PDB file of C-alpha atoms in Angstrom:
ATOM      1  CA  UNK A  14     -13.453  -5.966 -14.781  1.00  0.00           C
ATOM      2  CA  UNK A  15     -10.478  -8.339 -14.532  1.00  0.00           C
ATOM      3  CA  UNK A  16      -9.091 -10.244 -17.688  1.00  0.00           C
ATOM      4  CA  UNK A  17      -9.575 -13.283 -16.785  1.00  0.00           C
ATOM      5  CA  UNK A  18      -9.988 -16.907 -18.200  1.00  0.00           C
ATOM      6  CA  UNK A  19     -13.403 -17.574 -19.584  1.00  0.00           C
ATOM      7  CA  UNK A  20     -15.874 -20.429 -20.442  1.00  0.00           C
ATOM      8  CA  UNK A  21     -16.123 -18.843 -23.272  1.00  0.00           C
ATOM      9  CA  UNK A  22     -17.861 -19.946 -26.721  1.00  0.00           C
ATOM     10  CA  UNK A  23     -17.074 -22.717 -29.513  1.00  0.00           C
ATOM     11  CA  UNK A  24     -17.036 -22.876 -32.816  1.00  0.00           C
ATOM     12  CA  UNK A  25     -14.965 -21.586 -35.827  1.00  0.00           C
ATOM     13  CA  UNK A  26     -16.607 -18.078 -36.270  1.00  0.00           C
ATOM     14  CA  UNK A  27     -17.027 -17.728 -31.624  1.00  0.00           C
ATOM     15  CA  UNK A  28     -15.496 -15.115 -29.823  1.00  0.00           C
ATOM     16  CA  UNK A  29     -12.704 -15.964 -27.505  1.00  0.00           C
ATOM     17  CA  UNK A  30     -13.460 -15.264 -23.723  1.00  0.00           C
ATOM     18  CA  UNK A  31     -13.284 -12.419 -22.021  1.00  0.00           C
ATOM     19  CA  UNK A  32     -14.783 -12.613 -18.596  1.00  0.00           C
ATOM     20  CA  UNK A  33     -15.811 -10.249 -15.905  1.00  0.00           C
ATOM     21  CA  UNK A  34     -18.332 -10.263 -13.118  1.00  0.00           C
ATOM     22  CA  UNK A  35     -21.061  -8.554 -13.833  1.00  0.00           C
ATOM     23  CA  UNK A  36     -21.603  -6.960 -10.264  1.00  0.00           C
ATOM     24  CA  UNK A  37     -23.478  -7.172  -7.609  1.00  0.00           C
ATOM     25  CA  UNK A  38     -27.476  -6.625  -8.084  1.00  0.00           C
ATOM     26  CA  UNK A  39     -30.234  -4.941  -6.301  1.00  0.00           C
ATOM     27  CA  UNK A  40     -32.811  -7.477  -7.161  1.00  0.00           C
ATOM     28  CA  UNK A  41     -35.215  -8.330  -4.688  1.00  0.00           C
ATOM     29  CA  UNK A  42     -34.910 -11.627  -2.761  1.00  0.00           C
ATOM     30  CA  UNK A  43     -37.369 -13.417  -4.297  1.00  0.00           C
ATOM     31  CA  UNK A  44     -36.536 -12.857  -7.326  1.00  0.00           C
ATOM     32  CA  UNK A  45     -34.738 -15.813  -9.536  1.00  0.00           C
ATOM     33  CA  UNK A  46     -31.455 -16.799 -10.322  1.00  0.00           C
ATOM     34  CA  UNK A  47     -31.935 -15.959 -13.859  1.00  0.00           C
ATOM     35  CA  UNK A  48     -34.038 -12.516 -12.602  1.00  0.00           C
ATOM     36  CA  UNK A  49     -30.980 -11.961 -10.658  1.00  0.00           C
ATOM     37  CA  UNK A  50     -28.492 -12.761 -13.550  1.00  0.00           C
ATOM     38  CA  UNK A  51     -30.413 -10.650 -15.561  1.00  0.00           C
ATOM     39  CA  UNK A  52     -30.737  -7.582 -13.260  1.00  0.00           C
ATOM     40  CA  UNK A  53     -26.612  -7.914 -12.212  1.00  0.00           C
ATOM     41  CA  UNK A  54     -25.879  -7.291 -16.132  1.00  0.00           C
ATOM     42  CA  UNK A  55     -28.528  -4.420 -16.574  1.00  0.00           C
ATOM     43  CA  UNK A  56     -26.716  -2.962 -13.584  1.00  0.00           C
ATOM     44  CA  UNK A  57     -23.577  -3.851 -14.699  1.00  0.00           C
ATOM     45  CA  UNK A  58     -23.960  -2.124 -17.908  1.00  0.00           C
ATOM     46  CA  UNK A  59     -25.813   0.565 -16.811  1.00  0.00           C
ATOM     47  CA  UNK A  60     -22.397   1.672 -15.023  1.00  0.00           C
ATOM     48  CA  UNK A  61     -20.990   2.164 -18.332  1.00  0.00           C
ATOM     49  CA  UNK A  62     -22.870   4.755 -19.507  1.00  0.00           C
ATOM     50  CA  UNK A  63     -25.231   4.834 -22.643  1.00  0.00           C
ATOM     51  CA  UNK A  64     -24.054   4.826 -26.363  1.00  0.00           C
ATOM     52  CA  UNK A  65     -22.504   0.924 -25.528  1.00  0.00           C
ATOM     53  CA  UNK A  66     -22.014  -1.421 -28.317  1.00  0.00           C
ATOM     54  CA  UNK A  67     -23.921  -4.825 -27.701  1.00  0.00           C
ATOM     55  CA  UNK A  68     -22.802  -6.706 -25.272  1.00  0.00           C
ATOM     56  CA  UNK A  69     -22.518 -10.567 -25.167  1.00  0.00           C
ATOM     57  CA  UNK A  70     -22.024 -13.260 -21.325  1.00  0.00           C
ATOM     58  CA  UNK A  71     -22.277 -16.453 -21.434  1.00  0.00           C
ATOM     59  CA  UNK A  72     -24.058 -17.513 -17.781  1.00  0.00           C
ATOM     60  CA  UNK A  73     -21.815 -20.110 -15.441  1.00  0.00           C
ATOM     61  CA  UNK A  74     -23.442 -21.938 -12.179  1.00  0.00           C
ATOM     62  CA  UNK A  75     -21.537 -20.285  -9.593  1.00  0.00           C
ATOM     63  CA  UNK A  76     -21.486 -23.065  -7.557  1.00  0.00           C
ATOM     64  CA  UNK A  77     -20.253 -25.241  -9.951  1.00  0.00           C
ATOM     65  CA  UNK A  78     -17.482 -22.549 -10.775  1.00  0.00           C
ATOM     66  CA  UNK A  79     -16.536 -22.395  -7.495  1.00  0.00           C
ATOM     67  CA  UNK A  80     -16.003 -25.746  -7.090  1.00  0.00           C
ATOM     68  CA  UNK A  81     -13.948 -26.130 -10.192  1.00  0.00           C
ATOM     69  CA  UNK A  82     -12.310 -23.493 -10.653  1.00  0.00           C
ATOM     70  CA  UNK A  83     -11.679 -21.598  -6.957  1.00  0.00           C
ATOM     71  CA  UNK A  84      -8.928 -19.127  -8.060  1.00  0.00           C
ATOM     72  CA  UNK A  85     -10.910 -17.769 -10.936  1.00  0.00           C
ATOM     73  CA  UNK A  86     -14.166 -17.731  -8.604  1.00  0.00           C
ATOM     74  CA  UNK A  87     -11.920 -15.918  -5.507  1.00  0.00           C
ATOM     75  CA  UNK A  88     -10.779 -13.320  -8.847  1.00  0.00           C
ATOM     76  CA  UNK A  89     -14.485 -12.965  -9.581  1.00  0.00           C
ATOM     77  CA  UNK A  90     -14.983 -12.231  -6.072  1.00  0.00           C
ATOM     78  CA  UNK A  91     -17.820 -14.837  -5.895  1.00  0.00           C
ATOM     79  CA  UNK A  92     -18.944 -15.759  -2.139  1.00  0.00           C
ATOM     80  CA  UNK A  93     -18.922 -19.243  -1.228  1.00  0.00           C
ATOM     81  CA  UNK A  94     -22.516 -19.244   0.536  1.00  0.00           C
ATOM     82  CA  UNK A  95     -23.619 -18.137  -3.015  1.00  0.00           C
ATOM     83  CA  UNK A  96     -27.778 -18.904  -3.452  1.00  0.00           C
ATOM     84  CA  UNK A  97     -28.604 -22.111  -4.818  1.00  0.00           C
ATOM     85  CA  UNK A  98     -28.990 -22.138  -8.941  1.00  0.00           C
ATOM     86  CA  UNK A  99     -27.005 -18.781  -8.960  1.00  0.00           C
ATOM     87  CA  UNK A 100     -25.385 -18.078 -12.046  1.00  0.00           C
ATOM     88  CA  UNK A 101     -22.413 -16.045 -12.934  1.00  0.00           C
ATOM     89  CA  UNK A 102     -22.085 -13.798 -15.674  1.00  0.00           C
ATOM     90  CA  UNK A 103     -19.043 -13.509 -17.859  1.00  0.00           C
ATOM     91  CA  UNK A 104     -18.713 -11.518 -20.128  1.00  0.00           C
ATOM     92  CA  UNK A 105     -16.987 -11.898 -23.724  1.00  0.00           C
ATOM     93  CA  UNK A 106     -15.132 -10.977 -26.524  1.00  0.00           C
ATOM     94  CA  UNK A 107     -16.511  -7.767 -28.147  1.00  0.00           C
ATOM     95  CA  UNK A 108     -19.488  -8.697 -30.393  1.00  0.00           C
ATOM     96  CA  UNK A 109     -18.570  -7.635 -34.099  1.00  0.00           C
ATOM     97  CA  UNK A 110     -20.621  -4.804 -35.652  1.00  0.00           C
ATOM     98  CA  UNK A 111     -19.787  -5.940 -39.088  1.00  0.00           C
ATOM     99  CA  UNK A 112     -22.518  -8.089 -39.769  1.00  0.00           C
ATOM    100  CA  UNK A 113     -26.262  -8.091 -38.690  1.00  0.00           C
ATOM    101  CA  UNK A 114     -26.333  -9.340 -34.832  1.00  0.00           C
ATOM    102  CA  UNK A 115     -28.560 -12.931 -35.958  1.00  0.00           C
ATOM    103  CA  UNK A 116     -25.977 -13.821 -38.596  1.00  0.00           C
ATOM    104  CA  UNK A 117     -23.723 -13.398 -35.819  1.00  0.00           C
ATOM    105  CA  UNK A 118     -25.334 -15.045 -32.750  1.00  0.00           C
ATOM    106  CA  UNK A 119     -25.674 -18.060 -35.681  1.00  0.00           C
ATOM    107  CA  UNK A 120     -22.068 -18.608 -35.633  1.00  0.00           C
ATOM    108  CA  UNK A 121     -21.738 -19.625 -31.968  1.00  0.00           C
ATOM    109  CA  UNK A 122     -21.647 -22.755 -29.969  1.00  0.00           C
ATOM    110  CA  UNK A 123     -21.269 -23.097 -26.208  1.00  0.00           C
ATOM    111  CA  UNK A 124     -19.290 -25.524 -24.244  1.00  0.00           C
ATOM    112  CA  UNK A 125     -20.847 -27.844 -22.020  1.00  0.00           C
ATOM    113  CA  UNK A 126     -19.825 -25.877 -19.036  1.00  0.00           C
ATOM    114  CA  UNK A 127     -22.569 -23.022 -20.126  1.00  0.00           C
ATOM    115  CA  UNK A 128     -25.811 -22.614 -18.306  1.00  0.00           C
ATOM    116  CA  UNK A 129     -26.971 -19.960 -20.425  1.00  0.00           C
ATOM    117  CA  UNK A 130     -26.104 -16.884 -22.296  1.00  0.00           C
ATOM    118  CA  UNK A 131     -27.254 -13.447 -22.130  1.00  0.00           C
ATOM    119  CA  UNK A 132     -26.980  -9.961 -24.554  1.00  0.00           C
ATOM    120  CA  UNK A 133     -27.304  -6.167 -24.014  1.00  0.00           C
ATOM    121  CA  UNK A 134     -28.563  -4.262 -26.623  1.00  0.00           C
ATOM    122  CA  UNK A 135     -29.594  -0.689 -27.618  1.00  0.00           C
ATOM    123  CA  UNK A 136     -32.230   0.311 -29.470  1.00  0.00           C
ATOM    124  CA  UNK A 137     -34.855   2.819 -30.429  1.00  0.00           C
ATOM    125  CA  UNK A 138     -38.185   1.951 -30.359  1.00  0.00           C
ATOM    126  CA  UNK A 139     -41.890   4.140 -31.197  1.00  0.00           C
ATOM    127  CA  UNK A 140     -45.369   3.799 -29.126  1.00  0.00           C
ATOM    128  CA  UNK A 141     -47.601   1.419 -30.875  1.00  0.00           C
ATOM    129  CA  UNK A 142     -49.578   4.370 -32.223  1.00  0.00           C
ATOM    130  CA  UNK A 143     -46.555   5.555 -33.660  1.00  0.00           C
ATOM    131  CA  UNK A 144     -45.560   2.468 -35.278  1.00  0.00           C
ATOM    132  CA  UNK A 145     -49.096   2.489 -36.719  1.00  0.00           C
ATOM    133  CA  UNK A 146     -47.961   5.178 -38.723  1.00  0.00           C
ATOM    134  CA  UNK A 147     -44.744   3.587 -40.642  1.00  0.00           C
ATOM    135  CA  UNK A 148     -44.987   4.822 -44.073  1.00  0.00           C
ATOM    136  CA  UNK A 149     -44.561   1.845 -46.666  1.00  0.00           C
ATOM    137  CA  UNK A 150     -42.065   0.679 -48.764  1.00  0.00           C
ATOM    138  CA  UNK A 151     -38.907   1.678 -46.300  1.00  0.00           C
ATOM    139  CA  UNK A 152     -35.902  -0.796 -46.846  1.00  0.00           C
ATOM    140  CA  UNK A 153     -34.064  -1.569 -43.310  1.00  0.00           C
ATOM    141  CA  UNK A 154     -31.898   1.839 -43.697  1.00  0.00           C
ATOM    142  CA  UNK A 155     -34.816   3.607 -44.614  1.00  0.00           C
ATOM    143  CA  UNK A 156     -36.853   2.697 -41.503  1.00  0.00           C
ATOM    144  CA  UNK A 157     -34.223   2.749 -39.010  1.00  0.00           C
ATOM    145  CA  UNK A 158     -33.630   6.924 -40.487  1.00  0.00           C
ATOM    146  CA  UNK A 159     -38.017   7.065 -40.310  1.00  0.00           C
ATOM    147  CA  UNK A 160     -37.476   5.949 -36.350  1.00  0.00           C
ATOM    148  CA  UNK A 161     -34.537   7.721 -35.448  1.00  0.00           C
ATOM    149  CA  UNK A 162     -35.978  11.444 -36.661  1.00  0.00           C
ATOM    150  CA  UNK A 163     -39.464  10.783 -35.059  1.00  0.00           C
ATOM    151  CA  UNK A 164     -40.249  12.879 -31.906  1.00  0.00           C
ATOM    152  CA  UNK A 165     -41.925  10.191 -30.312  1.00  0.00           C
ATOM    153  CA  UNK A 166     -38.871   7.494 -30.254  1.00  0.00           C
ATOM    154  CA  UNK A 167     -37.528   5.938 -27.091  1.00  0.00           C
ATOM    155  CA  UNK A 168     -33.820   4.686 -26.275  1.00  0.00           C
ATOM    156  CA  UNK A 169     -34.246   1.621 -24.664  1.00  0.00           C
ATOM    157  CA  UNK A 170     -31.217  -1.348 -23.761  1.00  0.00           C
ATOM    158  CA  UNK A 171     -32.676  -4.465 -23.781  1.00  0.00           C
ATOM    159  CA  UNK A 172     -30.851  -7.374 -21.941  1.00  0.00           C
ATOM    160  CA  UNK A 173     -32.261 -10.533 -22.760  1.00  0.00           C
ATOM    161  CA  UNK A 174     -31.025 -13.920 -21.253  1.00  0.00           C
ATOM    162  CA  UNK A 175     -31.811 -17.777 -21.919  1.00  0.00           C
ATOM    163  CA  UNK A 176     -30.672 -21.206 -20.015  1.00  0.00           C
ATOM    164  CA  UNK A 177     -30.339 -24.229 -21.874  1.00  0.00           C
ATOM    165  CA  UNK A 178     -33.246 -25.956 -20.308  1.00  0.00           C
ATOM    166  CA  UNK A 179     -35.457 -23.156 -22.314  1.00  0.00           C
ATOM    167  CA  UNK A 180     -35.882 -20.372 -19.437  1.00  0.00           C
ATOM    168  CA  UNK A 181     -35.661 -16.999 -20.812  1.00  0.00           C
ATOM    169  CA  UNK A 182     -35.432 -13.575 -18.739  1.00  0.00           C
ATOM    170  CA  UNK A 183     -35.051  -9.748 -19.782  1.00  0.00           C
ATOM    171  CA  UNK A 184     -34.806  -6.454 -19.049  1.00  0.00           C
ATOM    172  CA  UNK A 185     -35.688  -3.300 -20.580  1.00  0.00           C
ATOM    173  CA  UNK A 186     -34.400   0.287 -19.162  1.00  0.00           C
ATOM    174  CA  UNK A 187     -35.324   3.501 -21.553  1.00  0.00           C
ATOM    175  CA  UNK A 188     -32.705   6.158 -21.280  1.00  0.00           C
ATOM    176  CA  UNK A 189     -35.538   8.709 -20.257  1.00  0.00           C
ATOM    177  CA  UNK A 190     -35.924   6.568 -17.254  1.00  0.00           C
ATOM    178  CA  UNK A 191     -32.862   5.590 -16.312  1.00  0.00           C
ATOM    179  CA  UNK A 192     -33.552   4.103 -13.106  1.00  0.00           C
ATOM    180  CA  UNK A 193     -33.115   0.401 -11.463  1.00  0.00           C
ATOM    181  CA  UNK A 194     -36.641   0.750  -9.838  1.00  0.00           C
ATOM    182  CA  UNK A 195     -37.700   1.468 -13.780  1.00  0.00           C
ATOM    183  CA  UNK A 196     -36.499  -1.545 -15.156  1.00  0.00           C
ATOM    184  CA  UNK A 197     -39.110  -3.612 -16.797  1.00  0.00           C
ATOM    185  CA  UNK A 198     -38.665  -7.586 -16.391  1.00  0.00           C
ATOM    186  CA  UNK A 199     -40.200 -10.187 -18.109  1.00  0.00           C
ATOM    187  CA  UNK A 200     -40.050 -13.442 -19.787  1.00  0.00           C
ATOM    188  CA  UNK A 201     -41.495 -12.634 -23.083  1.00  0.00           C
ATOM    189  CA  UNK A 202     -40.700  -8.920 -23.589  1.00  0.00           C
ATOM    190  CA  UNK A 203     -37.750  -9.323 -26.815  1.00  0.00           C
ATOM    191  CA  UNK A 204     -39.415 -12.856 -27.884  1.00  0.00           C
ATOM    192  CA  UNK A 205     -37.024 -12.670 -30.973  1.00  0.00           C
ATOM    193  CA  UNK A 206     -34.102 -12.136 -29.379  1.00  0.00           C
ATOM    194  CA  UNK A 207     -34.786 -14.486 -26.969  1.00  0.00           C
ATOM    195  CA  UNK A 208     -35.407 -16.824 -29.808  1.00  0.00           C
ATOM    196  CA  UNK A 209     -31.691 -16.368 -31.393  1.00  0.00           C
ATOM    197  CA  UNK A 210     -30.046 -16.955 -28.321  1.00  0.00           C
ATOM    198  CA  UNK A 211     -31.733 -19.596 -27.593  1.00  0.00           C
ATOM    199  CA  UNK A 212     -30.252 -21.068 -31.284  1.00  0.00           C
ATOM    200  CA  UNK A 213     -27.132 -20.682 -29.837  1.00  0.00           C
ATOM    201  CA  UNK A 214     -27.723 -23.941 -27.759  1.00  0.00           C
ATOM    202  CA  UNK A 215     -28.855 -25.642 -30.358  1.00  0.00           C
ATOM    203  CA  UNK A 216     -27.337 -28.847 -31.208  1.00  0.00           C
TER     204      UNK A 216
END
């Protein structure tokens, strides 16, 4: 990915910009721009290999990226006949492991010149009827040890995306199944997520 100039995020505690595109995406046609945005990151990402630390873009109208800022768009390789609505995904700045990812995602602002925002994220996750059986009383290290040993757990990376107008979008591809004609998409399928990037916007 090239190191390039970024609309990247505000704010005292934001990451600086480090921007990328994320590749070109199988989606089908009719899927939409934020479907596509979505599916161009999970592809994107999927490159990379497994084992990835999270992974944070903010989303750019490509048109209006273009038309601003050409030389960055040619670097990007961006078409100009891109689809109407399109957005661009940039990725940036590493996210920090130091703290918990909301306290995190809390410290950032976007400029104006963001659409939307996006994460990749790994995690494990248990069947319902396995979750059923959580014993009681784990702490957060406990639990995570309680999901990590059981023979029933899942890898999954979950890429969730949101637009400032309140559209949401993800994607979820389990490491057993790591296929593009596997991945699950969905509006509400990492509500919580969804809901802390969504904060991000928040004035």
């Amino acid at each position: 990915m090239p190191n390039t100039p970024s609309p990247g995020p505000s704010g005292p505690s934001g990451p600086s910009g480090r921007s990328g595109s994320a590749g070109s995406s199988g989606s089908p046609p009719a899927a939409s721009p934020l479907t596509r945005a979505v599916l161009e990151i999970d592809e994107f990402v999927a490159s990379l290999g497994w084992d990835q630390p999270a992974r944070l873009f903010a989303l750019v109208d490509t048109g209006r990226l273009r038309s601003r800022e050409p030389t960055l768009a040619d670097r990007l390789g961006l078409a100009d006949d891109a689809a109407a609505g399109a957005f661009t995904p940039v990725e940036q700045d590493e996210v920090s492991g130091e703290r918990p990812l909301d306290e995190f995602l809390a410290t950032i602002a976007w400029p104006e010149a963001v659409a939307g925002c996006a994460l990749t994220v790994e995690r494990l996750m248990l069947p319902p009827s396995a979750e059923a059986a959580v014993p009681e009383g784990l702490g957060e290290d406990g639990l995570a040890e309680w999901v990590a040993a059981h023979p029933e757990r899942q890898e999954v990376r979950m890429t969730v995306a949101v637009l400032r107008d309140g559209a949401r979008e993800s994607a979820l591809r389990l490491r057993a199944k790591d296929s593009p004609s596997d991945v699950l998409t969905g509006s509400d399928l990492v509500p919580n997520l969804a809901e802390a990037l969504a904060a991000t916007f928040a004035e």
